[in-house]
Short mmCIF file of C-alpha atoms in Angstrom, two decimals:
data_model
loop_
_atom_site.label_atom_id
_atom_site.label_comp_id
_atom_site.label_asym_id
_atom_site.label_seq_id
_atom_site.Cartn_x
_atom_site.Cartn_y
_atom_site.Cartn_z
CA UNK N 1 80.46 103.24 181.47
CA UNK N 2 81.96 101.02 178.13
CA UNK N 3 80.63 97.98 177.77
CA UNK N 4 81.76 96.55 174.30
CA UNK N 5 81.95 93.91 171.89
CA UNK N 6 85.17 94.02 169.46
CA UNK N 7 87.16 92.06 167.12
CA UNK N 8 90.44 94.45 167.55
CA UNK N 9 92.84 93.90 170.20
CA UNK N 10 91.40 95.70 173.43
CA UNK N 11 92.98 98.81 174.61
CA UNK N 12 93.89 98.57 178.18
CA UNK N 13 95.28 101.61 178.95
CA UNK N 14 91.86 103.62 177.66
CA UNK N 15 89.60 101.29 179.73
CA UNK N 16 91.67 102.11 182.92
CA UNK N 17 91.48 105.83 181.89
CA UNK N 18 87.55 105.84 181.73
CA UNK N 19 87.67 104.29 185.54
CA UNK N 20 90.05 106.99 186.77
CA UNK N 21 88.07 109.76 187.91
CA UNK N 22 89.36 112.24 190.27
CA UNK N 23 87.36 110.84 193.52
CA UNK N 24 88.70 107.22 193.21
CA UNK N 25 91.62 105.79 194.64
CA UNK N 26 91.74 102.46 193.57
CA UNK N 27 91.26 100.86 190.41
CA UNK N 28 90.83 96.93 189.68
CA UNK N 29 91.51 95.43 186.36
CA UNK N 30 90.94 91.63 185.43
CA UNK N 31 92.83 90.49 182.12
CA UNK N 32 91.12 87.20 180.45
CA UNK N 33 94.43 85.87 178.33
CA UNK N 34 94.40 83.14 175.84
CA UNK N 35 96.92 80.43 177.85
CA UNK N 36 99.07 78.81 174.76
CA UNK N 37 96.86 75.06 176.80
CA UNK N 38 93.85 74.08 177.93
CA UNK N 39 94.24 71.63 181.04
CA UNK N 40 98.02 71.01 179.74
CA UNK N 41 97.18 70.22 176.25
CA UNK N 42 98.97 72.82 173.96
CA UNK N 43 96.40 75.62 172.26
CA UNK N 44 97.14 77.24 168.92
CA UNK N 45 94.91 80.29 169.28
CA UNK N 46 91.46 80.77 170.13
CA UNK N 47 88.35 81.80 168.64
CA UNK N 48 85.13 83.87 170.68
CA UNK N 49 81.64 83.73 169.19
CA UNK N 50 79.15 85.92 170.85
CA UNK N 51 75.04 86.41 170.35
CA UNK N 52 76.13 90.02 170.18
CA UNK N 53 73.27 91.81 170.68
CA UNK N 54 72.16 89.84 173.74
CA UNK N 55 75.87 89.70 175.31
CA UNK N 56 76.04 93.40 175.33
CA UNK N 57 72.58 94.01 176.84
CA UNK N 58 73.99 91.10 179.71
CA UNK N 59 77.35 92.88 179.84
CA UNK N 60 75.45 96.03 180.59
CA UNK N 61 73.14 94.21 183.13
CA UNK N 62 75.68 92.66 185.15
CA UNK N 63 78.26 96.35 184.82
CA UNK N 64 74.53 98.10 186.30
CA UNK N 65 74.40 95.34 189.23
CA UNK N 66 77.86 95.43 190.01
CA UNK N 67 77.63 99.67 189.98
CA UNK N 68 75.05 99.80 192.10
CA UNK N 69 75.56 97.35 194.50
CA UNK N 70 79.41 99.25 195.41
CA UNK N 71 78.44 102.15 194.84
CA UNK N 72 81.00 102.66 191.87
CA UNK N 73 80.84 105.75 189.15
CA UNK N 74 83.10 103.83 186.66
CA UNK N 75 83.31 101.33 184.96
CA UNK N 76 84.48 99.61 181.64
CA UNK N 77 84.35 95.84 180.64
CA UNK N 78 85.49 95.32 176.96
CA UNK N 79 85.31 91.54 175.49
CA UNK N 80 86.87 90.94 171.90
CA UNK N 81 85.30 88.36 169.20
CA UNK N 82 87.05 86.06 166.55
CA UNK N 83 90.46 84.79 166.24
CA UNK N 84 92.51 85.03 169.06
CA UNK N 85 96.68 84.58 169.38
CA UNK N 86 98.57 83.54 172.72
CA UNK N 87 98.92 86.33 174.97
CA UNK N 88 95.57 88.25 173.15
CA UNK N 89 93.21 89.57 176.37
CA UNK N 90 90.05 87.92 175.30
CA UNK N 91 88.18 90.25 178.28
CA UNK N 92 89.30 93.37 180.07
CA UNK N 93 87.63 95.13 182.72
CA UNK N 94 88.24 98.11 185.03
CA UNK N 95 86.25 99.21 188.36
CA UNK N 96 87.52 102.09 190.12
CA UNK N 97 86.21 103.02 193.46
CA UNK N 98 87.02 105.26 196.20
CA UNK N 99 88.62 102.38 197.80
CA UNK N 100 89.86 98.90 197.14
CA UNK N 101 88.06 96.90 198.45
CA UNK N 102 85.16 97.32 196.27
CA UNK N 103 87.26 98.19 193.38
CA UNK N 104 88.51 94.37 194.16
CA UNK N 105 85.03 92.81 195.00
CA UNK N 106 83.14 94.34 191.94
CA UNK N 107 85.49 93.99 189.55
CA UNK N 108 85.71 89.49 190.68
CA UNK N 109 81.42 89.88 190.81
CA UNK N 110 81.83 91.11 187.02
CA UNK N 111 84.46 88.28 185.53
CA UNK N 112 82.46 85.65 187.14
CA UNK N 113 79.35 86.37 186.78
CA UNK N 114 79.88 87.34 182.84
CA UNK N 115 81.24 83.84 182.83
CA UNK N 116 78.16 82.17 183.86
CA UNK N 117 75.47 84.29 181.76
CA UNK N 118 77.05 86.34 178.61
CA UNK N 119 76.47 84.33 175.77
CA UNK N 120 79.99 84.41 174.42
CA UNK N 121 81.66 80.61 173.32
CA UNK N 122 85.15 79.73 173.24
CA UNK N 123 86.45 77.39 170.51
CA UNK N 124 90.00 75.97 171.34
CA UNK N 125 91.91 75.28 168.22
CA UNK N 126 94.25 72.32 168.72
CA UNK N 127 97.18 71.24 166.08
CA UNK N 128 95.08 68.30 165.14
CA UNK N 129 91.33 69.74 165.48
CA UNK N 130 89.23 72.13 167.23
CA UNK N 131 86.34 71.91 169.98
CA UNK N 132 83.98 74.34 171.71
CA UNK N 133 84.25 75.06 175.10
CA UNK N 134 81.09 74.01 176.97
CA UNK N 135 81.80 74.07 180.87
CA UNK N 136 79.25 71.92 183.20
CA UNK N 137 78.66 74.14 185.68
CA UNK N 138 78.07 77.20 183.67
CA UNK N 139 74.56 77.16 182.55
CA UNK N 140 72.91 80.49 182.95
CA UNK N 141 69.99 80.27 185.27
CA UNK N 142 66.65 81.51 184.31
CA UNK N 143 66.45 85.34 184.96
CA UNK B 1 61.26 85.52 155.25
CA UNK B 2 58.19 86.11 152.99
CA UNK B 3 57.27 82.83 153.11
CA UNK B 4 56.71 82.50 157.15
CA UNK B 5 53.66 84.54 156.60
CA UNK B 6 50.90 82.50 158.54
CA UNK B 7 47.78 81.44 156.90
CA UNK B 8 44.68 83.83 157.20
CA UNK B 9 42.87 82.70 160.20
CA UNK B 10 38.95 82.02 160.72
CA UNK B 11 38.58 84.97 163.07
CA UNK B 12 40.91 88.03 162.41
CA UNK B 13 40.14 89.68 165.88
CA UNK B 14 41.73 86.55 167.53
CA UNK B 15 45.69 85.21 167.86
CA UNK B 16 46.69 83.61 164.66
CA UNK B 17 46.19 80.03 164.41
CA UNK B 18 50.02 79.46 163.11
CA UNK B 19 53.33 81.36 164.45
CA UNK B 20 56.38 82.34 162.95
CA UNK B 21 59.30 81.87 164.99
CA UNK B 22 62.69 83.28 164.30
CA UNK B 23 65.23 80.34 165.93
CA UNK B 24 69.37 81.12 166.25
CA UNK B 25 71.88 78.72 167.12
CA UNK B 26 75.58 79.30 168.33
CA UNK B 27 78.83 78.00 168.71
CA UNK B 28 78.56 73.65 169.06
CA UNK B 29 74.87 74.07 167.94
CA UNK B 30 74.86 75.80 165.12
CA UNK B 31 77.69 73.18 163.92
CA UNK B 32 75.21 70.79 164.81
CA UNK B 33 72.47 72.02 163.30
CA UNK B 34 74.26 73.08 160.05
CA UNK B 35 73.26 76.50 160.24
CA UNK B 36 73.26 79.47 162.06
CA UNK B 37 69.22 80.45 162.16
CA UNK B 38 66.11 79.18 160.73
CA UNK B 39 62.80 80.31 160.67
CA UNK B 40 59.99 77.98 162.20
CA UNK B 41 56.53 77.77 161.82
CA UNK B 42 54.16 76.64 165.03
CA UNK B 43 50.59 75.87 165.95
CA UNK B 44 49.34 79.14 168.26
CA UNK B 45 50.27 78.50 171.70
CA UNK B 46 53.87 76.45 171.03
CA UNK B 47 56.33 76.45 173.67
CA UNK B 48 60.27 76.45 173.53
CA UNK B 49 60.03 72.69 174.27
CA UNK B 50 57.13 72.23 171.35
CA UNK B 51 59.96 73.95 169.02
CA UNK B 52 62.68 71.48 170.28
CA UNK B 53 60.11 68.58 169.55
CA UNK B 54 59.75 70.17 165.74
CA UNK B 55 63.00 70.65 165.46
CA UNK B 56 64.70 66.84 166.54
CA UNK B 57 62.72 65.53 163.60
CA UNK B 58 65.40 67.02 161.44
CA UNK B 59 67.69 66.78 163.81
CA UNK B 60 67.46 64.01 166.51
CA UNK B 61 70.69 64.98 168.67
CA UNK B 62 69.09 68.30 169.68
CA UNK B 63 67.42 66.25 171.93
CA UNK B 64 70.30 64.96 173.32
CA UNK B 65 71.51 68.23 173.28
CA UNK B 66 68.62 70.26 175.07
CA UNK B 67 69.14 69.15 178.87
CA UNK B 68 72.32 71.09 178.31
CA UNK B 69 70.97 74.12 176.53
CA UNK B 70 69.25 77.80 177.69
CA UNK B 71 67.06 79.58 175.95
CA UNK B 72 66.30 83.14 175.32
CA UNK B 73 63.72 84.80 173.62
CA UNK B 74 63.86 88.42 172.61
CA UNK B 75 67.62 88.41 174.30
CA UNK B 76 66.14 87.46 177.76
CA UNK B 77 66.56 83.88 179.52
CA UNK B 78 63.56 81.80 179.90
CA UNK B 79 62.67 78.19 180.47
CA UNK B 80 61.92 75.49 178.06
CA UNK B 81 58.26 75.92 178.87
CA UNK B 82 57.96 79.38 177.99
CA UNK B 83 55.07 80.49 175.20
CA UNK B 84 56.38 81.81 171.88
CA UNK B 85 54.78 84.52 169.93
CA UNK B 86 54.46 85.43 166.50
CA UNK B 87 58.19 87.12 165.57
CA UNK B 88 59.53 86.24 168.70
CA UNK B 89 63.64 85.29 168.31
CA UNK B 90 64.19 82.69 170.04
CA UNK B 91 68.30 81.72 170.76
CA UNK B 92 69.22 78.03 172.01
CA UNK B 93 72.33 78.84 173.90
CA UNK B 94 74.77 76.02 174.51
CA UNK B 95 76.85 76.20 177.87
CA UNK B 96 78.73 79.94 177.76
CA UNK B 97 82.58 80.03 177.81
CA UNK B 98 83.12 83.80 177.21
CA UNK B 99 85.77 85.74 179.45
CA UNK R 1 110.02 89.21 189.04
CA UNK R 2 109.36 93.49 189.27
CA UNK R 3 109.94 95.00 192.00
CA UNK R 4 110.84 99.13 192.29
CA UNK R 5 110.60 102.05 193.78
CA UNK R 6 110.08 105.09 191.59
CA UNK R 7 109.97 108.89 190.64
CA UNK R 8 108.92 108.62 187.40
CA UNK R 9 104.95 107.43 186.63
CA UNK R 10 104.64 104.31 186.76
CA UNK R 11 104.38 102.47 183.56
CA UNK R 12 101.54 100.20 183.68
CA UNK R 13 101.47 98.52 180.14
CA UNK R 14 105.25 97.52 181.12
CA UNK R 15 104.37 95.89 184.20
CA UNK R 16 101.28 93.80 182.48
CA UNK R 17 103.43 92.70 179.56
CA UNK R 18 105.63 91.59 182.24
CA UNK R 19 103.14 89.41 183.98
CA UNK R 20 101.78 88.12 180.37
CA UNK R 21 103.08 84.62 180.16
CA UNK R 22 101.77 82.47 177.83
CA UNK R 23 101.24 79.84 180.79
CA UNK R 24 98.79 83.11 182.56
CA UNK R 25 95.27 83.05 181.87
CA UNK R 26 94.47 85.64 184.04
CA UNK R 27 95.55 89.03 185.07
CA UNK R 28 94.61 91.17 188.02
CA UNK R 29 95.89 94.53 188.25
CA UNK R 30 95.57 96.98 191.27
CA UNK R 31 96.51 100.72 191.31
CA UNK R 32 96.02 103.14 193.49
CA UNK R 33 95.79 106.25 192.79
CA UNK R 34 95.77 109.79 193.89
CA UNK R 35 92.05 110.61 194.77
CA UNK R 36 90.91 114.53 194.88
CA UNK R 37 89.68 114.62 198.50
CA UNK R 38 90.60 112.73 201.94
CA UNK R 39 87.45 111.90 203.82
CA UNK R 40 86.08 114.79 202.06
CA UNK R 41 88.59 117.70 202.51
CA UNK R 42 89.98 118.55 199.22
CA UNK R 43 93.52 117.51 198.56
CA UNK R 44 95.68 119.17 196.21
CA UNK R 45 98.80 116.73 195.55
CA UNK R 46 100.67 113.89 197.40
CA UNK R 47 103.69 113.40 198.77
CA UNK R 48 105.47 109.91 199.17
CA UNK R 49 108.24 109.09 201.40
CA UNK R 50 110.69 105.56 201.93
CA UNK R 51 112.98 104.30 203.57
CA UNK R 52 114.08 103.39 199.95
CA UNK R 53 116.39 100.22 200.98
CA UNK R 54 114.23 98.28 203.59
CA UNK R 55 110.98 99.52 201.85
CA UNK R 56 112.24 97.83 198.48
CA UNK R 57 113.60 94.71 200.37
CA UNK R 58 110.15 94.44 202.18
CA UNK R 59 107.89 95.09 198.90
CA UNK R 60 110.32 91.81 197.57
CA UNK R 61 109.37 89.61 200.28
CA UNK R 62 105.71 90.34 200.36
CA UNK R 63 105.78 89.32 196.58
CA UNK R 64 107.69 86.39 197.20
CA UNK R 65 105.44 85.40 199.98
CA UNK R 66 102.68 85.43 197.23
CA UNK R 67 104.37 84.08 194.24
CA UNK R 68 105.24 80.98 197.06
CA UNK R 69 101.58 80.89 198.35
CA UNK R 70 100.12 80.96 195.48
CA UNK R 71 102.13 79.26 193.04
CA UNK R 72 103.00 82.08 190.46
CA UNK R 73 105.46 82.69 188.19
CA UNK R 74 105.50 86.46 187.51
CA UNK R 75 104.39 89.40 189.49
CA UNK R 76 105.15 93.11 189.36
CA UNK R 77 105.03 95.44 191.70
CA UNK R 78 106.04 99.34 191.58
CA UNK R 79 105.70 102.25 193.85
CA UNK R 80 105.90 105.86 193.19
CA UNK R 81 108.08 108.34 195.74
CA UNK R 82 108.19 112.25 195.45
CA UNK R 83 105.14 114.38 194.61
CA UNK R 84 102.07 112.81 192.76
CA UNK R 85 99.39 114.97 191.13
CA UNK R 86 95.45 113.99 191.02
CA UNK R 87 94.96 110.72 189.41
CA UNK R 88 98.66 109.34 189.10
CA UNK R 89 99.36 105.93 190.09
CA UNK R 90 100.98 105.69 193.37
CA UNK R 91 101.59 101.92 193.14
CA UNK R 92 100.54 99.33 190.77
CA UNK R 93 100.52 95.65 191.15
CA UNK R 94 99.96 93.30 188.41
CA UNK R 95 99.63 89.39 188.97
CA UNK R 96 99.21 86.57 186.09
CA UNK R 97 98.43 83.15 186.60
CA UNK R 98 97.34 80.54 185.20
CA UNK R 99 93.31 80.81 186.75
CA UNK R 100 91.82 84.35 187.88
CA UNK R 101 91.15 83.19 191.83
CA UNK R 102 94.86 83.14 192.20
CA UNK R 103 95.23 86.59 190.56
CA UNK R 104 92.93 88.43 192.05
CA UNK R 105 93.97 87.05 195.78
CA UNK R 106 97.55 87.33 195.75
CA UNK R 107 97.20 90.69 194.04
CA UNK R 108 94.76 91.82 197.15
CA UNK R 109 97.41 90.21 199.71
CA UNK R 110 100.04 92.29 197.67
CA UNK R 111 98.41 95.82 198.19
CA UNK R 112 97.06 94.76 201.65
CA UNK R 113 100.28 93.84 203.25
CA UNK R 114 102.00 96.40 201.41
CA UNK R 115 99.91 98.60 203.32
CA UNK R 116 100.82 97.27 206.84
CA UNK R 117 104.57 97.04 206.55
CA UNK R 118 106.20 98.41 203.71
CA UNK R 119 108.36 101.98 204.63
CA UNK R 120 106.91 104.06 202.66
CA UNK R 121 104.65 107.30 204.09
CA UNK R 122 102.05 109.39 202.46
CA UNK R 123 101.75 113.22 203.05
CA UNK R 124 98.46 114.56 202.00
CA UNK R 125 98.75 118.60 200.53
CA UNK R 126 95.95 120.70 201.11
CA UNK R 127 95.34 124.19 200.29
CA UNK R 128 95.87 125.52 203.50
CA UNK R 129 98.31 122.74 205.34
CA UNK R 130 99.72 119.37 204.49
CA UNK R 131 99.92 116.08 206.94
CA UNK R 132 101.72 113.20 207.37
CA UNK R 133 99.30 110.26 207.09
CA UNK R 134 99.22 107.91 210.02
CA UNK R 135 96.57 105.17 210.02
CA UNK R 136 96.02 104.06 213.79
CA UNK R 137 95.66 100.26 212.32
CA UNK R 138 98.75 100.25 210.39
CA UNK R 139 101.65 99.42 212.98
CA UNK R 140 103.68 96.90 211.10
CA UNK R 141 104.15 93.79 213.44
CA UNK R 142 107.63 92.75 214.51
CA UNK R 143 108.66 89.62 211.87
CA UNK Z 1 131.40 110.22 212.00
CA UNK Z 2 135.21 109.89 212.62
CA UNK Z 3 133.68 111.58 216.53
CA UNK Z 4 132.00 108.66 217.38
CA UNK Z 5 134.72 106.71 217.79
CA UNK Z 6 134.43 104.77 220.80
CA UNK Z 7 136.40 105.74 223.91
CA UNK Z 8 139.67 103.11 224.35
CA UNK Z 9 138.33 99.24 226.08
CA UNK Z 10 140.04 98.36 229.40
CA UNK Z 11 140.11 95.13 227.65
CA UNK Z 12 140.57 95.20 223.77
CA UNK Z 13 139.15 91.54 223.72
CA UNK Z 14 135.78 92.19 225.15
CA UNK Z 15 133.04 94.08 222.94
CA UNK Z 16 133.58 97.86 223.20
CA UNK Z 17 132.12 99.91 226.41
CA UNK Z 18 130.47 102.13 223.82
CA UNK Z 19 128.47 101.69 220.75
CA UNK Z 20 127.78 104.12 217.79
CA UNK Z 21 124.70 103.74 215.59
CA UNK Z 22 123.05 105.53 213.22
CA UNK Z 23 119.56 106.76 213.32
CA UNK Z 24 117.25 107.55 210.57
CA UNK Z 25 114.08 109.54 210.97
CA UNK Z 26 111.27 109.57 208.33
CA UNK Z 27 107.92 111.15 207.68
CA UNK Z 28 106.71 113.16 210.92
CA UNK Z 29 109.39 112.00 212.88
CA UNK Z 30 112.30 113.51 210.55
CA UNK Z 31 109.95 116.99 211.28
CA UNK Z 32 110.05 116.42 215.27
CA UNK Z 33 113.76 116.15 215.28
CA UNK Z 34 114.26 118.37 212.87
CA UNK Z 35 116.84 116.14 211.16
CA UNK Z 36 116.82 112.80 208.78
CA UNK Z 37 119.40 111.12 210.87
CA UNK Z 38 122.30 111.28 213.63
CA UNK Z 39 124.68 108.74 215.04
CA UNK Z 40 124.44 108.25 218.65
CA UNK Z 41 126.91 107.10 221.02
CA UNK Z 42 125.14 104.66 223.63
CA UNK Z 43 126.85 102.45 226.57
CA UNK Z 44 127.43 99.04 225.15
CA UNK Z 45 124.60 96.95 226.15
CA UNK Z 46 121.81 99.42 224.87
CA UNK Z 47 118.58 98.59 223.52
CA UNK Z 48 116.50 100.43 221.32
CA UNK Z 49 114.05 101.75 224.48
CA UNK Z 50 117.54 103.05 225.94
CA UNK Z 51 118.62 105.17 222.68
CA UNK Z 52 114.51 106.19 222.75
CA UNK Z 53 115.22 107.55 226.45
CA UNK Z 54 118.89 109.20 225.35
CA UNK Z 55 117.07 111.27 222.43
CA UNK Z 56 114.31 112.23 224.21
CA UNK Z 57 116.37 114.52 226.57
CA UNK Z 58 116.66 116.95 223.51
CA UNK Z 59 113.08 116.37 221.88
CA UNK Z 60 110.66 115.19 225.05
CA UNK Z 61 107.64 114.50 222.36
CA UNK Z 62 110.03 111.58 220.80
CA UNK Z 63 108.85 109.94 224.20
CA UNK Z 64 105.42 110.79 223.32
CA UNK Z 65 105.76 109.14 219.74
CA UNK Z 66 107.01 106.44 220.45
CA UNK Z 67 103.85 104.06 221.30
CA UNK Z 68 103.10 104.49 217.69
CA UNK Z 69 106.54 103.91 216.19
CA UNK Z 70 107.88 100.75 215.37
CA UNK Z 71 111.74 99.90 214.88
CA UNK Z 72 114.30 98.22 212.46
CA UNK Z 73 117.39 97.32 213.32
CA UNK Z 74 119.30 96.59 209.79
CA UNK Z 75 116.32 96.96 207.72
CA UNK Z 76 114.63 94.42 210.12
CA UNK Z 77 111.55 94.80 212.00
CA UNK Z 78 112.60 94.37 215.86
CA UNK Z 79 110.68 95.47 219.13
CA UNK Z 80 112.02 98.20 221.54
CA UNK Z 81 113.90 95.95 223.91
CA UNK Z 82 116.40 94.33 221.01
CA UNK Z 83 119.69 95.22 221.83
CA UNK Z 84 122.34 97.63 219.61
CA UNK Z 85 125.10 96.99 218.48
CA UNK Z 86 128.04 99.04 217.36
CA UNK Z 87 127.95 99.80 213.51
CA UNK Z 88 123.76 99.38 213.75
CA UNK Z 89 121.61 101.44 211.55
CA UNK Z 90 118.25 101.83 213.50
CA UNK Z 91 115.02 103.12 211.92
CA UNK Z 92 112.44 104.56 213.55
CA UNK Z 93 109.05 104.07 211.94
CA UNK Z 94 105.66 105.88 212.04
CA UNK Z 95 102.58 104.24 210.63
CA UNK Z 96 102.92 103.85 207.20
CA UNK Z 97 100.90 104.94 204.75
CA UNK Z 98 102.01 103.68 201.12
CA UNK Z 99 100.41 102.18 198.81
#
C-alpha cells in the first residue's frame, strides 16, 4: 500500500507499478487535475492545505475499507500539498484487482469518499483574489 | 506552552480542576481566526461546544462559522458535544475540498 | 482523439498527457493487464489477435459513442497485438473530463463494450498447451 | 485471384451468375481451416449461411462452429442470412476476447 502526502508533482507511473502485481488483471487509476476554472470562471493555479497527520491516518482508513471490502492486494492513493499549476494531478490513485470491476468500483469508493472526510482544503486563486473551497454537502459525518 | 500548566488542584488524586487544550485551525478558519493554533485553557469537564463559546469572545464569527464546521480530537471526528481532556488536540475543520 | 492498435507496449504517460486538457478535472484510466494465472491454472504469456482494420474502426466508434454520450473532448484508447509477457498492458483507456462521474463511466463503457465487439482474440499460453479464449457471453450483436 | 473470375453472364446487364468473395479466418477458426483466408466462388444470390454450407463440405466442424461465430460483411457486423455480393470481404468471428 502508499498512501502519501507530497508537495512534488506525483509520479503516476510508480503508483500504477505498486498496483501491478502478477495476479491482477485490471488496474483503475483516478487523476484529480487542477481545471484552468472553477464553474466557468478562469483559475490561475491552485493551492491544497491538509491537517497532515490526520489526512494520512483517513487516507489509510478509507485505502483499508476499500481493500477489504474488494478483496484487493494493492493499492496506492498519493495527494500533493501547496501550489498547484493547470494540468498538476492534485490526487492520484491506483487499485488493481483481479478483475475490473472492482478495480473500477474501489478505486470511485476511494475518490469520493476521500472527498467527503480527508481534511485536505482547496484555495482557488483567481486574477483578482483568492477563496477557499468549502462545498455544502461535504461535511464529514461523525465516525 | 509552559504557561498552559494548570493550577495545582485541592485534591491531587482527582482530574484537574483546569484543562489545557491544544486547538488548530485550517484553511478559511485559520484566516479567520488569524492564526493557525492556539492553546486554550478550560474548566474540567469542557466540551468542544464550551471551547467554541470561549473562543467567539475573541472571535464572534466562529459562531457563525461552527454550524458549518467538524471537529476532531486526537485526529478522530467527534461531535460538538464531545468532553475534552487535558492535552487533547482538538482541530475545527471547515468543509473539506481535497481530491 | 487516440485510437491504435499496437505491438509495441503501450505507452501510458502518452495517452494521459493526451487526455490532460486544461478544461479536464478528472482522469480515469483503465488497463488491463496480463495476470499470472486463468481461473487458477498458471499462464505463461499471451497472445493477441485482430482483425486489425474492422477491430480499429470498431474501437473508434465505441469511443465516439462515449465522447457523444458523455460529452468529452479527449479520450485515448490503445490495444496491444502479438505476444504479451506477465504484467504488460494489453489495452489502456484513459478518459478526461471536466467532473470524475463522467470519467470513470465512459471509461467503464469503453473497456466493457470493447469487450463485446471489438475483433480482437486472446490466446492464453500455458506450460503444457495454449487456447484460444472464447467467453460464451461475448457474441457481439449484429449493429 | 485472377481464377475466380466469374464464368461469362447470358446477359452482361444483369448482376453476374457468380460471385467471388474473400474470406478471412481468425483465432480458432484460422486453426480449423487451416488457413487465414480463401476466396470462394458462390452462385449469385448467396448469403452468408450458403458460403457456411459450401465450406463446410471440406471442414464439417465449420458447421459445428458456427452457432458461436458471428459475421462481417465489409468490416460490418451482419447476421447469417445477409446476402454476398461479388468483390465482398466476409469475416468470420469467434467470441472475442480483447481487452
Amino acid at each position: 500500500m502508499i498512501v502519501e502526502l507530497t508537495s512534488d508533482p506525483i509520479d503516476v507511473p510508480r503508483l500504477i507499478e505498486h498496483v501491478n502485481q502478477p495476479s491482477n488483471g485490471g488496474i483503475c487509476t483516478f487523476l484529480g487535475v487542477v481545471r484552468d476554472n472553477a464553474e466557468g470562471r478562469p483559475v490561475v493555479k491552485l493551492g491544497y492545505e491538509a491537517y497532515e497527520s490526520m489526512a494520512v491516518a483517513q487516507m489509510r482508513t478509507i485505502v483499508e475499507e476499500a481493500m477489504q471490502r474488494w478483496d484487493l492486494d494493492a493499492v496506492a492513493l498519493s495527494h500533493r500539498t501547496g501550489e498547484l499549476q493547470i494540468g498538476e494531478a492534485s490526487v492520484a490513485i491506483a487499485v488493481g484487482a483481479p478483475h475490473r470491476a472492482e478495480a473500477f468500483e474501489a478505486c470511485r469508493y476511494i475518490i469520493d469518499t476521500l472527498k467527503t472526510r480527508v481534511p485536505i482544503w482547496k484555495k482557488e486563486f483567481f486574477q483578482d483574489g483568492a477563496v477557499w473551497v468549502e462545498p455544502v454537502s461535504s461535511q464529514p459525518s461523525t465516525q | 506552552m509552559a504557561e498552559t500548566k494548570p493550577p495545582p488542584s485541592a485534591s491531587p488524586a482527582e482530574a484537574p480542576a483546569a484543562i489545557s487544550v491544544r486547538v488548530l485551525f485550517f484553511a478559511s478558519l485559520a484566516d479567520l481566526m488569524g492564526e493557525r493554533r492556539r492553546n486554550l485553557n478550560l474548566p474540567a469537564g469542557s466540551t468542544i461546544a464550551d471551547a467554541l463559546r470561549d473562543m467567539a469572545t475573541d472571535v464572534p464569527d466562529l459562531a457563525v462559522r461552527a454550524p458549518h464546521v467538524s471537529f476532531a480530537v486526537n485526529e478522530a471526528f467527534v461531535t460538538a458535544d464531545a468532553p475534552l481532556s487535558d492535552g487533547d488536540e482538538l482541530a475545527l475543520i471547515p468543509p473539506v475540498s481535497g481530491g
